[in-house]
PDB file of C-alpha atoms in Angstrom:
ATOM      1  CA  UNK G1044     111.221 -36.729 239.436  1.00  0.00           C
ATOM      2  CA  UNK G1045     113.862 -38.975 239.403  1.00  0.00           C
ATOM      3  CA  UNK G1046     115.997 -39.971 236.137  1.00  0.00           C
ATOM      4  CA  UNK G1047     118.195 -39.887 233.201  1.00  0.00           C
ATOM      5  CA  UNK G1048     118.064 -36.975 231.200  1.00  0.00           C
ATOM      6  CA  UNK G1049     119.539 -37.081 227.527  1.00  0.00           C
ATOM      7  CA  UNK G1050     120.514 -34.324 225.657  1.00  0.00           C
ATOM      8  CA  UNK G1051     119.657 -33.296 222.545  1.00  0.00           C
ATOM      9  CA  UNK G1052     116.780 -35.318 221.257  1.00  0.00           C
ATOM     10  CA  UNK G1053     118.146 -34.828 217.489  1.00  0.00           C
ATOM     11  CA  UNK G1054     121.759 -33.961 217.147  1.00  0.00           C
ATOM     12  CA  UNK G1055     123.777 -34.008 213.225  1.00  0.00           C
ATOM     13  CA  UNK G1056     127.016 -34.218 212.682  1.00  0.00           C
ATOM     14  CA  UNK G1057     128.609 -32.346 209.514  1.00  0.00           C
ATOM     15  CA  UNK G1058     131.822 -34.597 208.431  1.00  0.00           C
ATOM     16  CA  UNK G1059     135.172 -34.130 210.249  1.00  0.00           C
ATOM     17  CA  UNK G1060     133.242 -32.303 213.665  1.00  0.00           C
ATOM     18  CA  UNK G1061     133.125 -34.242 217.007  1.00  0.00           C
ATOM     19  CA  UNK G1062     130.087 -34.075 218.836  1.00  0.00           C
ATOM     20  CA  UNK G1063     129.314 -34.537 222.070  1.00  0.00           C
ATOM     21  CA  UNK G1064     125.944 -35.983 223.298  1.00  0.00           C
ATOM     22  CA  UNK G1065     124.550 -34.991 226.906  1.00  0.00           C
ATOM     23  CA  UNK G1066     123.532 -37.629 230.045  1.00  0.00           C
ATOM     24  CA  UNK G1067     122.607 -36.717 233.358  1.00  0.00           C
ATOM     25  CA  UNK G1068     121.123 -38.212 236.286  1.00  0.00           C
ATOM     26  CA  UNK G1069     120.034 -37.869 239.566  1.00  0.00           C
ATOM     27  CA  UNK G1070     119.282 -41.404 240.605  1.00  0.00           C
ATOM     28  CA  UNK G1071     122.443 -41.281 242.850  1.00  0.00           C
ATOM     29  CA  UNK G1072     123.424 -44.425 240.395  1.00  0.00           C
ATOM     30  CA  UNK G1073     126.909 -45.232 240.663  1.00  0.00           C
ATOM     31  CA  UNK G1074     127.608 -46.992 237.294  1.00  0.00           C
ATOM     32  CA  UNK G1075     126.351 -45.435 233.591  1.00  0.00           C
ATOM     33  CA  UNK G1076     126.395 -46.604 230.762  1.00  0.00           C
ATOM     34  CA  UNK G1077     126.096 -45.785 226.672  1.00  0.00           C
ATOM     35  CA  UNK G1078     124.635 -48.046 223.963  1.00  0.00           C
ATOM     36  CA  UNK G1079     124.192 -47.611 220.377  1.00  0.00           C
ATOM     37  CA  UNK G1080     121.423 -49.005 218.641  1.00  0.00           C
ATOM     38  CA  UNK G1081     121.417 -49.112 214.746  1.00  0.00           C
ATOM     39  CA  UNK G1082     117.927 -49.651 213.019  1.00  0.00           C
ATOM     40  CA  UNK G1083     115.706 -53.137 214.063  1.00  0.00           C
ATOM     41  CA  UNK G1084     118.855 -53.866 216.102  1.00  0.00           C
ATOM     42  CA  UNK G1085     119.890 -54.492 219.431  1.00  0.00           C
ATOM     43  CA  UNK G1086     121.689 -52.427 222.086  1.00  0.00           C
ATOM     44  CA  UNK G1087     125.683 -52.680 221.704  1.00  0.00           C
ATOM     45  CA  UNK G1088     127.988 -51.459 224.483  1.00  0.00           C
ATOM     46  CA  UNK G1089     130.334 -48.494 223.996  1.00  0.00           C
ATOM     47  CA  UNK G1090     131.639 -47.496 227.108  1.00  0.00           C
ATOM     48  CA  UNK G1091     130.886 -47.817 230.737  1.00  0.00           C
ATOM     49  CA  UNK G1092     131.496 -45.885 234.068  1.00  0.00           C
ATOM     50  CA  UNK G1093     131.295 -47.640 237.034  1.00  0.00           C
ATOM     51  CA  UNK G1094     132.606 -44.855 239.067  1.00  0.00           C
ATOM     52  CA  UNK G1095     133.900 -41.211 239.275  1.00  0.00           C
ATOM     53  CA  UNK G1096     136.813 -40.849 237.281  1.00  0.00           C
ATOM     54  CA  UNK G1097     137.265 -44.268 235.804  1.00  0.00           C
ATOM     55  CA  UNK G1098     135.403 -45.750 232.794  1.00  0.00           C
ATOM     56  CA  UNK G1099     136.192 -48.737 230.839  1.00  0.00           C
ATOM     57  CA  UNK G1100     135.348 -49.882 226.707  1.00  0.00           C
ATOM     58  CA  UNK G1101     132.732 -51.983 225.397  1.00  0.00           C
ATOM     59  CA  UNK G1102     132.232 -53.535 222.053  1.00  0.00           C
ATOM     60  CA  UNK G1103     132.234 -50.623 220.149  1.00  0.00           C
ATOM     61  CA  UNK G1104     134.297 -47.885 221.745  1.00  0.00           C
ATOM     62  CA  UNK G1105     136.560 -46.739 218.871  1.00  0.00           C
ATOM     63  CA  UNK G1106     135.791 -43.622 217.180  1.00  0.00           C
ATOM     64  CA  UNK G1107     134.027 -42.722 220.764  1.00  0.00           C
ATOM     65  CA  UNK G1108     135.229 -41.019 224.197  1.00  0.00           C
ATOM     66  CA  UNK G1109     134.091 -40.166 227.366  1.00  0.00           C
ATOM     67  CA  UNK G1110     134.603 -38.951 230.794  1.00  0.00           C
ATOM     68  CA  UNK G1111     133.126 -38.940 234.341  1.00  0.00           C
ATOM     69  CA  UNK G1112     133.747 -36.344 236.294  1.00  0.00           C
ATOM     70  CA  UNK G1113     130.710 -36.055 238.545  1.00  0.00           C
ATOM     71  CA  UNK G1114     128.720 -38.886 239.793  1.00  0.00           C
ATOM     72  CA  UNK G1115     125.812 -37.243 237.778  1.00  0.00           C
ATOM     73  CA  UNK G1116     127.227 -37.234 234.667  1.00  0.00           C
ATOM     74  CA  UNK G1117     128.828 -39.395 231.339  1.00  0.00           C
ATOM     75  CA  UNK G1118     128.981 -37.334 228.383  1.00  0.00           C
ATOM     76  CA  UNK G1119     130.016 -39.397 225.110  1.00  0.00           C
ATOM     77  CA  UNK G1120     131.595 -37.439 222.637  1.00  0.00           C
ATOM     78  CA  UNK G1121     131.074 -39.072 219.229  1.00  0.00           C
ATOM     79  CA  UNK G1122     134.774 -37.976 217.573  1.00  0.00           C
ATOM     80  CA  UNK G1123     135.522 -37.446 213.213  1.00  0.00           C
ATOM     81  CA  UNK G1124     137.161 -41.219 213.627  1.00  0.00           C
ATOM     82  CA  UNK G1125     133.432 -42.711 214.004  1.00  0.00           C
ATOM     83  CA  UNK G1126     133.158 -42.676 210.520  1.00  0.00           C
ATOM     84  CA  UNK G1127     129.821 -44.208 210.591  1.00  0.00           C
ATOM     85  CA  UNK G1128     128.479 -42.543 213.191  1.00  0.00           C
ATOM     86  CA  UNK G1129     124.369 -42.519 212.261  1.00  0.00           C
ATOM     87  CA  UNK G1130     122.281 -44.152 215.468  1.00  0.00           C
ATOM     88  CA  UNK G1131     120.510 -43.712 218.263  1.00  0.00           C
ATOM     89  CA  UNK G1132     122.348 -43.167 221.493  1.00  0.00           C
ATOM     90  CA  UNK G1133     121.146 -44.538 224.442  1.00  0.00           C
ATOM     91  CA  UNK G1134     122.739 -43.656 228.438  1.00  0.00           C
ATOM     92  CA  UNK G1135     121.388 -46.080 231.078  1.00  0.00           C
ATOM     93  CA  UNK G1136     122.467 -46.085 234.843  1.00  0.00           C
ATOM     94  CA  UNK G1137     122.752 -49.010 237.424  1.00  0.00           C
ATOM     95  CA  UNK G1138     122.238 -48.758 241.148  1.00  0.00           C
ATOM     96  CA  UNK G1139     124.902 -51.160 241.336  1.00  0.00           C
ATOM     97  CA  UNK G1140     128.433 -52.234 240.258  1.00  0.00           C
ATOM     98  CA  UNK G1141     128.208 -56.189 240.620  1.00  0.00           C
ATOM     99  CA  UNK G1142     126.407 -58.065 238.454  1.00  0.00           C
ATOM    100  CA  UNK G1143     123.166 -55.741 236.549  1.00  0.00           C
ATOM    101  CA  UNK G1144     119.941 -56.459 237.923  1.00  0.00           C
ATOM    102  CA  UNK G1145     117.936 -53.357 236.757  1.00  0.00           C
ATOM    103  CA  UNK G1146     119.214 -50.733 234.152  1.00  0.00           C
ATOM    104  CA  UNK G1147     117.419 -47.475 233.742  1.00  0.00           C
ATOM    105  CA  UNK G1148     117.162 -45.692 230.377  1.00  0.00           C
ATOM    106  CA  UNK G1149     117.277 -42.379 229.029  1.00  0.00           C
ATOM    107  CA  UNK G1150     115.298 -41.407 226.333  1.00  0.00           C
ATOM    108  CA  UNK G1151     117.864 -40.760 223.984  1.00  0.00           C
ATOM    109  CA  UNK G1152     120.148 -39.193 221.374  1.00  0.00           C
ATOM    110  CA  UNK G1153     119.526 -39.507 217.379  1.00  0.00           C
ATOM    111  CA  UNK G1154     122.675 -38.856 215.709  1.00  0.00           C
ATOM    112  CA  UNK G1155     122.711 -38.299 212.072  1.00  0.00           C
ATOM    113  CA  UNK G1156     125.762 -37.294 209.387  1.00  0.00           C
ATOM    114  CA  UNK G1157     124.430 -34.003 207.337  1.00  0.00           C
TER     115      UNK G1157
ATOM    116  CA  UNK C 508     128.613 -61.935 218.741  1.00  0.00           C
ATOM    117  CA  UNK C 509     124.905 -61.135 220.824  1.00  0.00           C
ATOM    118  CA  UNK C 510     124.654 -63.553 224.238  1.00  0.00           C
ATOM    119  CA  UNK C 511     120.782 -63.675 223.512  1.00  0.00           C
ATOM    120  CA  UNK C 512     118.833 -64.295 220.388  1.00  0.00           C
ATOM    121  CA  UNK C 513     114.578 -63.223 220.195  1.00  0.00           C
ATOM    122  CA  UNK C 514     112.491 -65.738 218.697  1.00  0.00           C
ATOM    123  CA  UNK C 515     110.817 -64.129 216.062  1.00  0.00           C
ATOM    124  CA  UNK C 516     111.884 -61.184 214.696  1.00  0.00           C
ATOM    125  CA  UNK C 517     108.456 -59.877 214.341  1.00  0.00           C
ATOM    126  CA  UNK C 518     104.804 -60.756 215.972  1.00  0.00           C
ATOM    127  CA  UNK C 519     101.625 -59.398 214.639  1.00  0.00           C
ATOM    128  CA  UNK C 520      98.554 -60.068 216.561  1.00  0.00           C
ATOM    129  CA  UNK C 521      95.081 -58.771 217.330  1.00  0.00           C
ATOM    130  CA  UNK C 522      94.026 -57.260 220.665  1.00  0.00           C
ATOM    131  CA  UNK C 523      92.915 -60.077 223.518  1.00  0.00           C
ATOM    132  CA  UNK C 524      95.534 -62.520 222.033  1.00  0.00           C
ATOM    133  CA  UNK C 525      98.662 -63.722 223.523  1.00  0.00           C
ATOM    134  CA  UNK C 526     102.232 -62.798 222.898  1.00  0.00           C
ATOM    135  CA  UNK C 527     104.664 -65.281 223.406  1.00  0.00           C
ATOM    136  CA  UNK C 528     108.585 -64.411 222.973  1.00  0.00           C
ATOM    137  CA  UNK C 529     111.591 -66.600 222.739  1.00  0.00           C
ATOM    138  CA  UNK C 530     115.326 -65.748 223.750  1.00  0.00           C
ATOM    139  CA  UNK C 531     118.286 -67.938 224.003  1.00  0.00           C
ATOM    140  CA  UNK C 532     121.470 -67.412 225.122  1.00  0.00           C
ATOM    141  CA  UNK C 533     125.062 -69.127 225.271  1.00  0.00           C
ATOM    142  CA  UNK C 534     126.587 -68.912 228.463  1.00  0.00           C
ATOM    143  CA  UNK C 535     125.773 -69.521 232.136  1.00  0.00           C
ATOM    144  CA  UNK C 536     124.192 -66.447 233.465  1.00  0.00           C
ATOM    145  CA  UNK C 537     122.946 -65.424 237.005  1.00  0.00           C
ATOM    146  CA  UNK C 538     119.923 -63.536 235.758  1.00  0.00           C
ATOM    147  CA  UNK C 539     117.770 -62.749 232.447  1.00  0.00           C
ATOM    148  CA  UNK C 540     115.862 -59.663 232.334  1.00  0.00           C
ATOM    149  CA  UNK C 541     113.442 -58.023 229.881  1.00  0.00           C
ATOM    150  CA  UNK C 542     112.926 -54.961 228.673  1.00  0.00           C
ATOM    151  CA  UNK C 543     110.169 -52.806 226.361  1.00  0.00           C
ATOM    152  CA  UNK C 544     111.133 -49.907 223.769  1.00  0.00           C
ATOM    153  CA  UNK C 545     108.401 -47.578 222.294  1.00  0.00           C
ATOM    154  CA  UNK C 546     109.262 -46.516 219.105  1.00  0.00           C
ATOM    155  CA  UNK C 547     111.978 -44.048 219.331  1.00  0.00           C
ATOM    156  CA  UNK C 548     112.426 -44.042 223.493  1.00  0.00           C
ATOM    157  CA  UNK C 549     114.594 -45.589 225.715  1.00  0.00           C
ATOM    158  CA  UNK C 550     114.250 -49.252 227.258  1.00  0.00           C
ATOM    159  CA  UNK C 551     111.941 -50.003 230.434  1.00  0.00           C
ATOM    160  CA  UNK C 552     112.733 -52.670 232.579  1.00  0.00           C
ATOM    161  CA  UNK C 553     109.977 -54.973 232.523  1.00  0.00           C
ATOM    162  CA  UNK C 554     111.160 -58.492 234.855  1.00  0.00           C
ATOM    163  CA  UNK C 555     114.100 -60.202 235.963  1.00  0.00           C
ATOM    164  CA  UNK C 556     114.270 -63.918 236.318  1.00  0.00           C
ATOM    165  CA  UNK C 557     117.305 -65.253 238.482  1.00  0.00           C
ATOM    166  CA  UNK C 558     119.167 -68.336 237.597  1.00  0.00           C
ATOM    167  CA  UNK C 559     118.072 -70.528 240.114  1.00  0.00           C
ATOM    168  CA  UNK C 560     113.983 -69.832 239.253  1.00  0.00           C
ATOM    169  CA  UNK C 561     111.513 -71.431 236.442  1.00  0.00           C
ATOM    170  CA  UNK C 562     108.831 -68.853 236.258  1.00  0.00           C
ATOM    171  CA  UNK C 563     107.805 -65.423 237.702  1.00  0.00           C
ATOM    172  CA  UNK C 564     104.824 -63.600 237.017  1.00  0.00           C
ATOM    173  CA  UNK C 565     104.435 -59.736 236.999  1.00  0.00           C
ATOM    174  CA  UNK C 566     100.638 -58.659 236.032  1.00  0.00           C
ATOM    175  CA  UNK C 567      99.988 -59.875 232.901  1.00  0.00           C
ATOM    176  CA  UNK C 568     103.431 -60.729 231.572  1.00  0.00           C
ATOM    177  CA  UNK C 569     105.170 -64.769 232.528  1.00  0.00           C
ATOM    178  CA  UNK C 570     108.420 -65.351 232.318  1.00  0.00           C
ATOM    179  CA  UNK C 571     110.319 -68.901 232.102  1.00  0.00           C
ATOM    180  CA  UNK C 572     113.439 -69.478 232.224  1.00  0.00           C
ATOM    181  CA  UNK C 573     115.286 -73.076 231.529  1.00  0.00           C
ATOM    182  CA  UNK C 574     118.996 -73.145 231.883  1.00  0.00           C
ATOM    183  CA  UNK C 575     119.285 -76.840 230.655  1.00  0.00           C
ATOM    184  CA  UNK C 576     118.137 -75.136 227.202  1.00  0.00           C
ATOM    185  CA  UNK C 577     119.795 -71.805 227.957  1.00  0.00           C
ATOM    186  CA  UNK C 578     116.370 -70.421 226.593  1.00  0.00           C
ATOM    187  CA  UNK C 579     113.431 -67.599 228.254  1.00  0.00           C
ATOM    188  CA  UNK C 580     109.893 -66.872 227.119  1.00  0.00           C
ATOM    189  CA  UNK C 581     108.507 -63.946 227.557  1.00  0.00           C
ATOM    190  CA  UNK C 582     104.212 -64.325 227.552  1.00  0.00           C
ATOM    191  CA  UNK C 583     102.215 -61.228 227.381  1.00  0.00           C
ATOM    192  CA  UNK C 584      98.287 -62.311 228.216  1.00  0.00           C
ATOM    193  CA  UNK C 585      95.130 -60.600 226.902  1.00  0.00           C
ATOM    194  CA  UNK C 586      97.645 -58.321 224.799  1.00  0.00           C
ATOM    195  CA  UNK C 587      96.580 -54.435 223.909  1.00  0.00           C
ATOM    196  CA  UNK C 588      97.090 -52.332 221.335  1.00  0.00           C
ATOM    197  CA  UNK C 589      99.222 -50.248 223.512  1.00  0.00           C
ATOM    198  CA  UNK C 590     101.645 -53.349 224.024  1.00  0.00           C
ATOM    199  CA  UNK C 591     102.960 -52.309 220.748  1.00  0.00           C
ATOM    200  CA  UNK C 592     106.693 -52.443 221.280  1.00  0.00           C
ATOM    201  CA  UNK C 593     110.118 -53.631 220.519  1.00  0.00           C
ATOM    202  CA  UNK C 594     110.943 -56.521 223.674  1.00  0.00           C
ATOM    203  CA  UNK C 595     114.383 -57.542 224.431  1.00  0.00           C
ATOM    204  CA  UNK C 596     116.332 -59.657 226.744  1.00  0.00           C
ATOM    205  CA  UNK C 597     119.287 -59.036 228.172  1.00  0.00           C
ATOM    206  CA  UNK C 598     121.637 -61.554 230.491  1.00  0.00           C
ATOM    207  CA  UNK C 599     124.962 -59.995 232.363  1.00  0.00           C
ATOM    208  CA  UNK C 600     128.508 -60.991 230.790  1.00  0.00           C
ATOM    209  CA  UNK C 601     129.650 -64.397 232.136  1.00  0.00           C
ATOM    210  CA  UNK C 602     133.505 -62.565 232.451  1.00  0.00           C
ATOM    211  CA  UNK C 603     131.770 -59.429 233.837  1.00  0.00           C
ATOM    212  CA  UNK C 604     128.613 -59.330 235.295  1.00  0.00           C
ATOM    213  CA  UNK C 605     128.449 -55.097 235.793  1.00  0.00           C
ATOM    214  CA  UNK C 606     127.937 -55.288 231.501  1.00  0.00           C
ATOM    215  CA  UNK C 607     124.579 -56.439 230.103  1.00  0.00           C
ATOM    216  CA  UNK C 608     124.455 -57.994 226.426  1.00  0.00           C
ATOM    217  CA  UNK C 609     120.965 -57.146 224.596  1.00  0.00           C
ATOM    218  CA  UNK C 610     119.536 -59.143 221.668  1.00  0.00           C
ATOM    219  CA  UNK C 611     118.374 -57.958 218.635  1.00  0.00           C
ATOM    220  CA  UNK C 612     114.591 -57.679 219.732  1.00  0.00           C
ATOM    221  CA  UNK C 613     110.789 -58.767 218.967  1.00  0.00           C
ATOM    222  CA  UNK C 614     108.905 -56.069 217.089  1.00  0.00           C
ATOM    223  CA  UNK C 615     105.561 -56.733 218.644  1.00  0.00           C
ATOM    224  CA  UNK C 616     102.502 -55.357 216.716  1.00  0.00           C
ATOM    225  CA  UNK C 617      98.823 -55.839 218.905  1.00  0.00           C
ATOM    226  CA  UNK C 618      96.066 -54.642 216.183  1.00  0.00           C
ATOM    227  CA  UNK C 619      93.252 -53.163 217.590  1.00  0.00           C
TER     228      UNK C 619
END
């Protein structure tokens, strides 16, 4: 079946350790993306891809990095300079590049600080 | 600061009632779209309304859009208790369509 795959489910963080959360998929989508999403809140924007080897910030991209290697693949690494890192983690992926028409969702990432 | 706002926060209903959800935004967009979260799972893409259109229809969910009021409703019909569901609307970046700004999100409760 066709998708995003996120990896781990649960993931904690002890203080001062980067972290790096998993997204894969094999939708042949050329742009991904990661959200955060804090409690009864909405999505906000951390960094997107929108091909292999570039990527470029969103709202919230300090304390955060990634990288795009493959075509398949955006892992966000959560660094010790997130300093409120609790959330849930959400990777998405776009068919296109222009303007969004359709974003699909992986099932995501909940980060927590032991 | 969020390009769309849900109208209200919360919704409780009972099963075979309707669901009506408000967004607004603040710029000119080219499309709105919504989207569904379970509880703890990602989003599903649920209906896109283009710029240039009033109302589509996809089973039992209507969507209007009206740009003079930069506003959308989102109606779910003869609602279930499996509708139970976080709904959001999103609208593409005026300087960059490729991002998509979410609101914060109706926390829809159908009671059986």
């Amino acid at each position: 079946d066709g998708g995003i795959t996120q990896s781990p489910k649960y993931l904690f963080r002890k203080e001062g350790q980067n972290v790096t959360l998993s997204c894969e998929q094999n939708l042949n989508h050329d742009a991904m993306y990661w959200y955060r999403q804090d409690p009864g809140q909405g999505l906000r924007l951390i960094y997107y891809s929108q091909i292999v080897n570039d990527f470029q910030k969103g709202d919230i991209a300090e304390g955060y990095s990634v990288s795009r290697e493959k075509k398949e693949s955006f892992p966000l690494t959560v660094t010790s300079a997130q300093k409120n890192p609790t959330a849930f983690y959400l990777c998405a992926s776009s068919a296109f590049t222009g303007t969004i028409e359709k974003l699909f969702f992986g099932s995501g990432t909940q980060l927590s600080v032991l | 600061s969020q390009q769309g706002e849900e109208d209200p926060q919360a919704l409780s209903i009972q099963e075979g009632e309707n669901a009506t959800m408000n967004c607004s935004y603040k710029t000119s967009i080219n499309n709105l779209q919504w989207y569904r979260q379970n509880s703890g799972r990602g989003l599903v893409h649920l209906i896109l309304i283009r710029s240039n259109e009033r109302e589509k229809h996809s089973g039992r969910l209507r969507v209007t859009l009206d740009t003079s009021k930069k506003s959308s409703s989102l109606l779910i019909t003869a609602s279930r208790a499996a509708d139970t569901a976080s709904y959001f609307c999103a609208t593409p970046q005026e300087t960059s369509g490729s991002r998509l700004t979410f609101g914060e999100g109706t926390q829809l409760t159908v009671n059986p």
